[in-house]
Amino acid sequence: MAESVVLDPVDLHLLRLLQNDARTTYRDLAAQVGVAPSTCLDRVTRLRRAGVILGHQLRLDPAKLGRGLEALLSVQVRPHRRELVGPFVDRIRALPESRTVFHLTGPDDYLVHVAVADMADLQRLVLDEFTSRREVARVETRLIFQQWDCGPLLPPSPSAQSG
């Protein structure tokens, strides 16, 4: 398990602001946090080196790219052995429809978030890329009606850790 990093209130404020808009300039960040731009740059650089900030992502609207139907596929792999699941995960990650793949505990081994053009495209994906694989024992599909982004990810507060 990765070791957590000690963050002070300035670091937390910077992370909150950057998660809301990663394109914010260091000058604007510094002004909002109340530090010098050079201090802001040093802190963000330190957070990157410590692995707290993993990168920057461009978010796209799947519907505007012709992938207006999103679903979650619960996948059970049998037998669940490394020599089978490694190639399975590699293949699923390489599919243009795959958005995110989670390895789970419980009755399902994987949860795959996919974006497809329509119901026929979803059926093709499930039949041709999932259930046709020997190691896939079961696929359960759930359509996503709507999704919401949540607030920025920050460490638990001390009161939440003690309770």
GROMACS .gro file of N, CA and C in nm:
model
  489
    1MET      N    1   0.084  -0.118   0.000
    1MET     CA    2   0.000   0.000   0.000
    1MET      C    3   0.088   0.124   0.000
    2ALA      N    4   0.052   0.223  -0.080
    2ALA     CA    5   0.132   0.344  -0.091
    2ALA      C    6   0.126   0.424   0.039
    3GLU      N    7   0.236   0.487   0.069
    3GLU     CA    8   0.246   0.568   0.189
    3GLU      C    9   0.182   0.703   0.164
    4SER      N   10   0.104   0.753   0.262
    4SER     CA   11   0.040   0.883   0.245
    4SER      C   12   0.144   0.992   0.267
    5VAL      N   13   0.114   1.110   0.214
    5VAL     CA   14   0.202   1.225   0.221
    5VAL      C   15   0.138   1.327   0.315
    6VAL      N   16   0.218   1.388   0.400
    6VAL     CA   17   0.168   1.491   0.491
    6VAL      C   18   0.144   1.619   0.411
    7LEU      N   19   0.023   1.669   0.421
    7LEU     CA   20  -0.016   1.789   0.347
    7LEU      C   21  -0.064   1.895   0.444
    8ASP      N   22  -0.016   2.018   0.425
    8ASP     CA   23  -0.061   2.127   0.510
    8ASP      C   24  -0.180   2.197   0.443
    9PRO      N   25  -0.241   2.295   0.511
    9PRO     CA   26  -0.359   2.361   0.455
    9PRO      C   27  -0.333   2.428   0.318
   10VAL      N   28  -0.213   2.479   0.296
   10VAL     CA   29  -0.181   2.540   0.165
   10VAL      C   30  -0.181   2.432   0.057
   11ASP      N   31  -0.118   2.318   0.084
   11ASP     CA   32  -0.118   2.207  -0.012
   11ASP      C   33  -0.261   2.164  -0.044
   12LEU      N   34  -0.343   2.151   0.059
   12LEU     CA   35  -0.482   2.107   0.039
   12LEU      C   36  -0.560   2.208  -0.044
   13HIS      N   37  -0.536   2.335  -0.019
   13HIS     CA   38  -0.604   2.440  -0.096
   13HIS      C   39  -0.560   2.433  -0.243
   14LEU      N   40  -0.430   2.416  -0.266
   14LEU     CA   41  -0.380   2.404  -0.403
   14LEU      C   42  -0.441   2.283  -0.473
   15LEU      N   43  -0.447   2.171  -0.405
   15LEU     CA   44  -0.503   2.049  -0.466
   15LEU      C   45  -0.651   2.067  -0.498
   16ARG      N   46  -0.724   2.131  -0.409
   16ARG     CA   47  -0.866   2.157  -0.433
   16ARG      C   48  -0.884   2.244  -0.559
   17LEU      N   49  -0.806   2.349  -0.567
   17LEU     CA   50  -0.816   2.439  -0.683
   17LEU      C   51  -0.775   2.369  -0.813
   18LEU      N   52  -0.666   2.294  -0.810
   18LEU     CA   53  -0.620   2.226  -0.931
   18LEU      C   54  -0.716   2.117  -0.977
   19GLN      N   55  -0.782   2.051  -0.882
   19GLN     CA   56  -0.879   1.950  -0.921
   19GLN      C   57  -1.002   2.012  -0.987
   20ASN      N   58  -1.032   2.134  -0.951
   20ASN     CA   59  -1.145   2.202  -1.013
   20ASN      C   60  -1.108   2.257  -1.151
   21ASP      N   61  -0.981   2.297  -1.168
   21ASP     CA   62  -0.934   2.347  -1.298
   21ASP      C   63  -0.782   2.334  -1.304
   22ALA      N   64  -0.735   2.228  -1.368
   22ALA     CA   65  -0.592   2.200  -1.374
   22ALA      C   66  -0.517   2.299  -1.462
   23ARG      N   67  -0.590   2.383  -1.535
   23ARG     CA   68  -0.524   2.482  -1.621
   23ARG      C   69  -0.499   2.615  -1.551
   24THR      N   70  -0.538   2.627  -1.425
   24THR     CA   71  -0.517   2.751  -1.351
   24THR      C   72  -0.368   2.783  -1.347
   25THR      N   73  -0.333   2.908  -1.376
   25THR     CA   74  -0.192   2.947  -1.379
   25THR      C   75  -0.137   2.953  -1.237
   26TYR      N   76  -0.005   2.941  -1.226
   26TYR     CA   77   0.058   2.949  -1.094
   26TYR      C   78   0.033   3.085  -1.031
   27ARG      N   79   0.030   3.189  -1.111
   27ARG     CA   80   0.004   3.323  -1.058
   27ARG      C   81  -0.135   3.330  -0.996
   28ASP      N   82  -0.236   3.274  -1.068
   28ASP     CA   83  -0.372   3.274  -1.014
   28ASP      C   84  -0.385   3.184  -0.891
   29LEU      N   85  -0.320   3.069  -0.897
   29LEU     CA   86  -0.321   2.979  -0.781
   29LEU      C   87  -0.261   3.048  -0.660
   30ALA      N   88  -0.146   3.110  -0.680
   30ALA     CA   89  -0.076   3.178  -0.571
   30ALA      C   90  -0.163   3.287  -0.509
   31ALA      N   91  -0.232   3.365  -0.594
   31ALA     CA   92  -0.317   3.472  -0.544
   31ALA      C   93  -0.434   3.415  -0.462
   32GLN      N   94  -0.492   3.304  -0.508
   32GLN     CA   95  -0.606   3.245  -0.437
   32GLN      C   96  -0.565   3.180  -0.305
   33VAL      N   97  -0.441   3.129  -0.301
   33VAL     CA   98  -0.394   3.059  -0.180
   33VAL      C   99  -0.324   3.155  -0.084
   34GLY      N  100  -0.272   3.266  -0.137
   34GLY     CA  101  -0.205   3.364  -0.052
   34GLY      C  102  -0.057   3.338  -0.034
   35VAL      N  103   0.008   3.287  -0.139
   35VAL     CA  104   0.153   3.265  -0.136
   35VAL      C  105   0.213   3.328  -0.262
   36ALA      N  106   0.345   3.337  -0.265
   36ALA     CA  107   0.414   3.389  -0.383
   36ALA      C  108   0.405   3.287  -0.497
   37PRO      N  109   0.403   3.332  -0.624
   37PRO     CA  110   0.400   3.239  -0.736
   37PRO      C  111   0.513   3.137  -0.733
   38SER      N  112   0.634   3.181  -0.689
   38SER     CA  113   0.747   3.086  -0.683
   38SER      C  114   0.721   2.979  -0.577
   39THR      N  115   0.661   3.017  -0.466
   39THR     CA  116   0.625   2.921  -0.361
   39THR      C  117   0.521   2.823  -0.413
   40CYS      N  118   0.425   2.875  -0.486
   40CYS     CA  119   0.320   2.792  -0.544
   40CYS      C  120   0.383   2.689  -0.640
   41LEU      N  121   0.471   2.733  -0.727
   41LEU     CA  122   0.539   2.644  -0.821
   41LEU      C  123   0.618   2.537  -0.746
   42ASP      N  124   0.690   2.576  -0.643
   42ASP     CA  125   0.768   2.481  -0.563
   42ASP      C  126   0.677   2.376  -0.499
   43ARG      N  127   0.565   2.419  -0.445
   43ARG     CA  128   0.474   2.327  -0.378
   43ARG      C  129   0.411   2.229  -0.478
   44VAL      N  130   0.367   2.278  -0.592
   44VAL     CA  131   0.307   2.190  -0.692
   44VAL      C  132   0.411   2.091  -0.745
   45THR      N  133   0.533   2.139  -0.766
   45THR     CA  134   0.642   2.050  -0.810
   45THR      C  135   0.667   1.941  -0.706
   46ARG      N  136   0.668   1.979  -0.578
   46ARG     CA  137   0.688   1.882  -0.470
   46ARG      C  138   0.574   1.780  -0.468
   47LEU      N  139   0.450   1.825  -0.489
   47LEU     CA  140   0.335   1.735  -0.490
   47LEU      C  141   0.342   1.638  -0.608
   48ARG      N  142   0.394   1.685  -0.722
   48ARG     CA  143   0.413   1.595  -0.837
   48ARG      C  144   0.520   1.490  -0.807
   49ARG      N  145   0.635   1.535  -0.755
   49ARG     CA  146   0.745   1.443  -0.724
   49ARG      C  147   0.706   1.340  -0.618
   50ALA      N  148   0.620   1.379  -0.524
   50ALA     CA  149   0.575   1.289  -0.419
   50ALA      C  150   0.468   1.192  -0.469
   51GLY      N  151   0.421   1.213  -0.593
   51GLY     CA  152   0.320   1.123  -0.648
   51GLY      C  153   0.178   1.157  -0.607
   52VAL      N  154   0.158   1.270  -0.542
   52VAL     CA  155   0.022   1.312  -0.505
   52VAL      C  156  -0.053   1.355  -0.631
   53ILE      N  157   0.012   1.436  -0.714
   53ILE     CA  158  -0.045   1.476  -0.843
   53ILE      C  159   0.008   1.378  -0.947
   54LEU      N  160  -0.083   1.306  -1.009
   54LEU     CA  161  -0.042   1.200  -1.102
   54LEU      C  162  -0.036   1.247  -1.247
   55GLY      N  163  -0.099   1.355  -1.279
   55GLY     CA  164  -0.097   1.402  -1.417
   55GLY      C  165  -0.214   1.494  -1.443
   56HIS      N  166  -0.236   1.524  -1.567
   56HIS     CA  167  -0.346   1.610  -1.609
   56HIS      C  168  -0.424   1.534  -1.715
   57GLN      N  169  -0.555   1.545  -1.712
   57GLN     CA  170  -0.637   1.475  -1.810
   57GLN      C  171  -0.729   1.571  -1.879
   58LEU      N  172  -0.752   1.543  -2.005
   58LEU     CA  173  -0.849   1.616  -2.084
   58LEU      C  174  -0.977   1.534  -2.083
   59ARG      N  175  -1.087   1.591  -2.041
   59ARG     CA  176  -1.214   1.520  -2.037
   59ARG      C  177  -1.292   1.550  -2.164
   60LEU      N  178  -1.346   1.447  -2.223
   60LEU     CA  179  -1.424   1.460  -2.345
   60LEU      C  180  -1.567   1.417  -2.321
   61ASP      N  181  -1.659   1.470  -2.400
   61ASP     CA  182  -1.799   1.431  -2.391
   61ASP      C  183  -1.820   1.311  -2.483
   62PRO      N  184  -1.844   1.191  -2.428
   62PRO     CA  185  -1.861   1.072  -2.512
   62PRO      C  186  -1.972   1.087  -2.616
   63ALA      N  187  -2.082   1.152  -2.579
   63ALA     CA  188  -2.194   1.168  -2.672
   63ALA      C  189  -2.153   1.249  -2.795
   64LYS      N  190  -2.071   1.352  -2.774
   64LYS     CA  191  -2.028   1.435  -2.887
   64LYS      C  192  -1.928   1.361  -2.976
   65LEU      N  193  -1.874   1.249  -2.927
   65LEU     CA  194  -1.783   1.167  -3.006
   65LEU      C  195  -1.855   1.046  -3.065
   66GLY      N  196  -1.989   1.048  -3.061
   66GLY     CA  197  -2.066   0.938  -3.118
   66GLY      C  198  -2.077   0.818  -3.026
   67ARG      N  199  -2.050   0.836  -2.897
   67ARG     CA  200  -2.060   0.727  -2.800
   67ARG      C  201  -2.156   0.770  -2.688
   68GLY      N  202  -2.282   0.788  -2.725
   68GLY     CA  203  -2.381   0.844  -2.632
   68GLY      C  204  -2.441   0.746  -2.533
   69LEU      N  205  -2.410   0.618  -2.544
   69LEU     CA  206  -2.462   0.519  -2.450
   69LEU      C  207  -2.346   0.466  -2.367
   70GLU      N  208  -2.359   0.479  -2.234
   70GLU     CA  209  -2.255   0.428  -2.145
   70GLU      C  210  -2.314   0.319  -2.057
   71ALA      N  211  -2.229   0.223  -2.023
   71ALA     CA  212  -2.274   0.110  -1.941
   71ALA      C  213  -2.162   0.063  -1.851
   72LEU      N  214  -2.201  -0.012  -1.749
   72LEU     CA  215  -2.106  -0.080  -1.661
   72LEU      C  216  -2.125  -0.229  -1.684
   73LEU      N  217  -2.015  -0.296  -1.715
   73LEU     CA  218  -2.019  -0.440  -1.738
   73LEU      C  219  -1.952  -0.509  -1.619
   74SER      N  220  -2.028  -0.591  -1.547
   74SER     CA  221  -1.973  -0.673  -1.440
   74SER      C  222  -1.929  -0.803  -1.504
   75VAL      N  223  -1.802  -0.838  -1.488
   75VAL     CA  224  -1.746  -0.954  -1.558
   75VAL      C  225  -1.689  -1.053  -1.457
   76GLN      N  226  -1.727  -1.178  -1.475
   76GLN     CA  227  -1.673  -1.286  -1.393
   76GLN      C  228  -1.580  -1.369  -1.482
   77VAL      N  229  -1.456  -1.387  -1.438
   77VAL     CA  230  -1.356  -1.462  -1.513
   77VAL      C  231  -1.331  -1.594  -1.440
   78ARG      N  232  -1.333  -1.704  -1.515
   78ARG     CA  233  -1.308  -1.836  -1.457
   78ARG      C  234  -1.219  -1.918  -1.548
   79PRO      N  235  -1.117  -1.980  -1.498
   79PRO     CA  236  -1.067  -1.964  -1.362
   79PRO      C  237  -0.996  -1.830  -1.348
   80HIS      N  238  -0.998  -1.778  -1.229
   80HIS     CA  239  -0.938  -1.646  -1.201
   80HIS      C  240  -0.790  -1.667  -1.169
   81ARG      N  241  -0.712  -1.684  -1.275
   81ARG     CA  242  -0.567  -1.707  -1.259
   81ARG      C  243  -0.491  -1.600  -1.337
   82ARG      N  244  -0.375  -1.564  -1.284
   82ARG     CA  245  -0.294  -1.456  -1.340
   82ARG      C  246  -0.267  -1.475  -1.490
   83GLU      N  247  -0.238  -1.597  -1.533
   83GLU     CA  248  -0.205  -1.618  -1.675
   83GLU      C  249  -0.325  -1.593  -1.766
   84LEU      N  250  -0.446  -1.593  -1.711
   84LEU     CA  251  -0.566  -1.562  -1.790
   84LEU      C  252  -0.609  -1.417  -1.774
   85VAL      N  253  -0.603  -1.368  -1.650
   85VAL     CA  254  -0.656  -1.234  -1.627
   85VAL      C  255  -0.564  -1.125  -1.684
   86GLY      N  256  -0.434  -1.148  -1.687
   86GLY     CA  257  -0.343  -1.048  -1.743
   86GLY      C  258  -0.376  -1.016  -1.888
   87PRO      N  259  -0.382  -1.117  -1.976
   87PRO     CA  260  -0.419  -1.091  -2.115
   87PRO      C  261  -0.562  -1.037  -2.129
   88PHE      N  262  -0.652  -1.082  -2.043
   88PHE     CA  263  -0.790  -1.031  -2.047
   88PHE      C  264  -0.791  -0.880  -2.021
   89VAL      N  265  -0.725  -0.838  -1.915
   89VAL     CA  266  -0.722  -0.695  -1.880
   89VAL      C  267  -0.653  -0.615  -1.991
   90ASP      N  268  -0.543  -0.666  -2.045
   90ASP     CA  269  -0.473  -0.596  -2.154
   90ASP      C  270  -0.567  -0.576  -2.273
   91ARG      N  271  -0.642  -0.680  -2.308
   91ARG     CA  272  -0.733  -0.672  -2.423
   91ARG      C  273  -0.845  -0.572  -2.397
   92ILE      N  274  -0.904  -0.577  -2.279
   92ILE     CA  275  -1.015  -0.488  -2.246
   92ILE      C  276  -0.968  -0.343  -2.242
   93ARG      N  277  -0.851  -0.319  -2.187
   93ARG     CA  278  -0.797  -0.183  -2.181
   93ARG      C  279  -0.768  -0.127  -2.320
   94ALA      N  280  -0.739  -0.215  -2.415
   94ALA     CA  281  -0.706  -0.171  -2.551
   94ALA      C  282  -0.831  -0.139  -2.634
   95LEU      N  283  -0.949  -0.179  -2.588
   95LEU     CA  284  -1.071  -0.152  -2.664
   95LEU      C  285  -1.104  -0.003  -2.662
   96PRO      N  286  -1.137   0.055  -2.775
   96PRO     CA  287  -1.170   0.199  -2.776
   96PRO      C  288  -1.295   0.232  -2.696
   97GLU      N  289  -1.379   0.134  -2.672
   97GLU     CA  290  -1.502   0.158  -2.596
   97GLU      C  291  -1.477   0.163  -2.445
   98SER      N  292  -1.367   0.105  -2.399
   98SER     CA  293  -1.340   0.097  -2.255
   98SER      C  294  -1.296   0.232  -2.200
   99ARG      N  295  -1.360   0.271  -2.090
   99ARG     CA  296  -1.325   0.397  -2.024
   99ARG      C  297  -1.243   0.370  -1.897
  100THR      N  298  -1.287   0.272  -1.817
  100THR     CA  299  -1.221   0.240  -1.692
  100THR      C  300  -1.241   0.092  -1.663
  101VAL      N  301  -1.139   0.029  -1.606
  101VAL     CA  302  -1.149  -0.111  -1.565
  101VAL      C  303  -1.111  -0.121  -1.418
  102PHE      N  304  -1.198  -0.184  -1.339
  102PHE     CA  305  -1.173  -0.204  -1.197
  102PHE      C  306  -1.160  -0.353  -1.170
  103HIS      N  307  -1.062  -0.394  -1.092
  103HIS     CA  308  -1.048  -0.532  -1.044
  103HIS      C  309  -1.113  -0.533  -0.907
  104LEU      N  310  -1.206  -0.624  -0.884
  104LEU     CA  311  -1.291  -0.620  -0.765
  104LEU      C  312  -1.275  -0.743  -0.677
  105THR      N  313  -1.327  -0.731  -0.556
  105THR     CA  314  -1.353  -0.848  -0.473
  105THR      C  315  -1.501  -0.880  -0.489
  106GLY      N  316  -1.543  -0.994  -0.440
  106GLY     CA  317  -1.684  -1.030  -0.447
  106GLY      C  318  -1.713  -1.122  -0.563
  107PRO      N  319  -1.840  -1.139  -0.597
  107PRO     CA  320  -1.877  -1.237  -0.701
  107PRO      C  321  -1.829  -1.199  -0.841
  108ASP      N  322  -1.814  -1.071  -0.868
  108ASP     CA  323  -1.764  -1.028  -0.999
  108ASP      C  324  -1.617  -0.991  -0.985
  109ASP      N  325  -1.541  -1.021  -1.089
  109ASP     CA  326  -1.397  -0.996  -1.086
  109ASP      C  327  -1.361  -0.858  -1.140
  110TYR      N  328  -1.438  -0.810  -1.237
  110TYR     CA  329  -1.408  -0.682  -1.301
  110TYR      C  330  -1.535  -0.602  -1.321
  111LEU      N  331  -1.519  -0.471  -1.315
  111LEU     CA  332  -1.624  -0.379  -1.353
  111LEU      C  333  -1.563  -0.291  -1.461
  112VAL      N  334  -1.627  -0.290  -1.577
  112VAL     CA  335  -1.573  -0.216  -1.692
  112VAL      C  336  -1.674  -0.109  -1.732
  113HIS      N  337  -1.630   0.015  -1.732
  113HIS     CA  338  -1.712   0.128  -1.778
  113HIS      C  339  -1.685   0.143  -1.928
  114VAL      N  340  -1.791   0.134  -2.008
  114VAL     CA  341  -1.776   0.144  -2.153
  114VAL      C  342  -1.865   0.255  -2.207
  115ALA      N  343  -1.826   0.309  -2.323
  115ALA     CA  344  -1.906   0.408  -2.396
  115ALA      C  345  -1.917   0.360  -2.540
  116VAL      N  346  -2.042   0.347  -2.586
  116VAL     CA  347  -2.069   0.292  -2.719
  116VAL      C  348  -2.166   0.383  -2.793
  117ALA      N  349  -2.185   0.355  -2.921
  117ALA     CA  350  -2.272   0.438  -3.004
  117ALA      C  351  -2.420   0.419  -2.968
  118ASP      N  352  -2.462   0.295  -2.952
  118ASP     CA  353  -2.603   0.266  -2.929
  118ASP      C  354  -2.618   0.124  -2.876
  119MET      N  355  -2.742   0.080  -2.861
  119MET     CA  356  -2.769  -0.052  -2.803
  119MET      C  357  -2.710  -0.164  -2.889
  120ALA      N  358  -2.717  -0.152  -3.021
  120ALA     CA  359  -2.661  -0.254  -3.109
  120ALA      C  360  -2.509  -0.261  -3.093
  121ASP      N  361  -2.446  -0.146  -3.076
  121ASP     CA  362  -2.302  -0.143  -3.055
  121ASP      C  363  -2.265  -0.206  -2.921
  122LEU      N  364  -2.347  -0.183  -2.818
  122LEU     CA  365  -2.325  -0.245  -2.688
  122LEU      C  366  -2.338  -0.397  -2.699
  123GLN      N  367  -2.439  -0.443  -2.769
  123GLN     CA  368  -2.458  -0.588  -2.788
  123GLN      C  369  -2.338  -0.648  -2.861
  124ARG      N  370  -2.292  -0.582  -2.966
  124ARG     CA  371  -2.174  -0.630  -3.040
  124ARG      C  372  -2.052  -0.638  -2.948
  125LEU      N  373  -2.032  -0.535  -2.869
  125LEU     CA  374  -1.917  -0.531  -2.778
  125LEU      C  375  -1.923  -0.647  -2.678
  126VAL      N  376  -2.038  -0.666  -2.616
  126VAL     CA  377  -2.051  -0.771  -2.515
  126VAL      C  378  -2.030  -0.909  -2.579
  127LEU      N  379  -2.093  -0.933  -2.693
  127LEU     CA  380  -2.084  -1.064  -2.756
  127LEU      C  381  -1.947  -1.090  -2.820
  128ASP      N  382  -1.894  -0.993  -2.889
  128ASP     CA  383  -1.769  -1.014  -2.964
  128ASP      C  384  -1.643  -0.998  -2.879
  129GLU      N  385  -1.645  -0.911  -2.779
  129GLU     CA  386  -1.524  -0.882  -2.705
  129GLU      C  387  -1.522  -0.938  -2.563
  130PHE      N  388  -1.637  -0.973  -2.510
  130PHE     CA  389  -1.641  -1.023  -2.372
  130PHE      C  390  -1.684  -1.169  -2.368
  131THR      N  391  -1.809  -1.198  -2.399
  131THR     CA  392  -1.857  -1.335  -2.380
  131THR      C  393  -1.795  -1.434  -2.477
  132SER      N  394  -1.733  -1.388  -2.583
  132SER     CA  395  -1.667  -1.480  -2.676
  132SER      C  396  -1.532  -1.529  -2.622
  133ARG      N  397  -1.483  -1.466  -2.518
  133ARG     CA  398  -1.355  -1.505  -2.459
  133ARG      C  399  -1.375  -1.628  -2.369
  134ARG      N  400  -1.289  -1.725  -2.380
  134ARG     CA  401  -1.301  -1.850  -2.302
  134ARG      C  402  -1.302  -1.826  -2.152
  135GLU      N  403  -1.223  -1.732  -2.106
  135GLU     CA  404  -1.211  -1.711  -1.962
  135GLU      C  405  -1.327  -1.633  -1.901
  136VAL      N  406  -1.414  -1.575  -1.983
  136VAL     CA  407  -1.527  -1.498  -1.932
  136VAL      C  408  -1.644  -1.593  -1.906
  137ALA      N  409  -1.680  -1.605  -1.778
  137ALA     CA  410  -1.789  -1.695  -1.738
  137ALA      C  411  -1.924  -1.624  -1.743
  138ARG      N  412  -1.925  -1.492  -1.715
  138ARG     CA  413  -2.052  -1.420  -1.707
  138ARG      C  414  -2.027  -1.271  -1.726
  139VAL      N  415  -2.121  -1.205  -1.792
  139VAL     CA  416  -2.120  -1.060  -1.805
  139VAL      C  417  -2.259  -1.010  -1.770
  140GLU      N  418  -2.264  -0.912  -1.683
  140GLU     CA  419  -2.391  -0.848  -1.648
  140GLU      C  420  -2.380  -0.701  -1.686
  141THR      N  421  -2.479  -0.651  -1.758
  141THR     CA  422  -2.473  -0.515  -1.811
  141THR      C  423  -2.571  -0.423  -1.738
  142ARG      N  424  -2.522  -0.305  -1.702
  142ARG     CA  425  -2.605  -0.202  -1.642
  142ARG      C  426  -2.586  -0.073  -1.722
  143LEU      N  427  -2.695  -0.017  -1.770
  143LEU     CA  428  -2.688   0.110  -1.844
  143LEU      C  429  -2.672   0.225  -1.746
  144ILE      N  430  -2.598   0.325  -1.787
  144ILE     CA  431  -2.580   0.446  -1.705
  144ILE      C  432  -2.676   0.552  -1.759
  145PHE      N  433  -2.770   0.593  -1.678
  145PHE     CA  434  -2.863   0.698  -1.719
  145PHE      C  435  -2.797   0.835  -1.709
  146GLN      N  436  -2.728   0.857  -1.599
  146GLN     CA  437  -2.667   0.987  -1.574
  146GLN      C  438  -2.553   0.969  -1.475
  147GLN      N  439  -2.454   1.056  -1.480
  147GLN     CA  440  -2.346   1.051  -1.382
  147GLN      C  441  -2.310   1.191  -1.339
  148TRP      N  442  -2.256   1.202  -1.219
  148TRP     CA  443  -2.215   1.330  -1.164
  148TRP      C  444  -2.073   1.318  -1.113
  149ASP      N  445  -1.994   1.421  -1.133
  149ASP     CA  446  -1.863   1.428  -1.071
  149ASP      C  447  -1.883   1.474  -0.928
  150CYS      N  448  -1.798   1.428  -0.841
  150CYS     CA  449  -1.806   1.465  -0.700
  150CYS      C  450  -1.697   1.566  -0.669
  151GLY      N  451  -1.689   1.607  -0.546
  151GLY     CA  452  -1.592   1.708  -0.506
  151GLY      C  453  -1.450   1.658  -0.516
  152PRO      N  454  -1.357   1.746  -0.490
  152PRO     CA  455  -1.215   1.708  -0.500
  152PRO      C  456  -1.179   1.601  -0.397
  153LEU      N  457  -1.082   1.518  -0.434
  153LEU     CA  458  -1.033   1.413  -0.345
  153LEU      C  459  -0.928   1.474  -0.253
  154LEU      N  460  -0.955   1.467  -0.125
  154LEU     CA  461  -0.863   1.518  -0.024
  154LEU      C  462  -0.847   1.412   0.084
  155PRO      N  463  -0.739   1.419   0.163
  155PRO     CA  464  -0.721   1.321   0.269
  155PRO      C  465  -0.833   1.331   0.371
  156PRO      N  466  -0.861   1.223   0.442
  156PRO     CA  467  -0.964   1.229   0.546
  156PRO      C  468  -0.925   1.330   0.654
  157SER      N  469  -1.026   1.395   0.708
  157SER     CA  470  -0.999   1.490   0.817
  157SER      C  471  -0.961   1.410   0.942
  158PRO      N  472  -0.884   1.470   1.032
  158PRO     CA  473  -0.845   1.397   1.155
  158PRO      C  474  -0.965   1.345   1.233
  159SER      N  475  -1.077   1.418   1.236
  159SER     CA  476  -1.194   1.372   1.311
  159SER      C  477  -1.255   1.249   1.245
  160ALA      N  478  -1.248   1.238   1.112
  160ALA     CA  479  -1.302   1.121   1.042
  160ALA      C  480  -1.216   0.998   1.066
  161GLN      N  481  -1.086   1.018   1.087
  161GLN     CA  482  -0.996   0.905   1.109
  161GLN      C  483  -1.012   0.847   1.249
  162SER      N  484  -1.046   0.930   1.347
  162SER     CA  485  -1.055   0.881   1.484
  162SER      C  486  -1.191   0.819   1.513
  163GLY      N  487  -1.294   0.846   1.427
  163GLY     CA  488  -1.429   0.798   1.455
  163GLY      C  489  -1.459   0.670   1.397
   0.00000   0.00000   0.00000
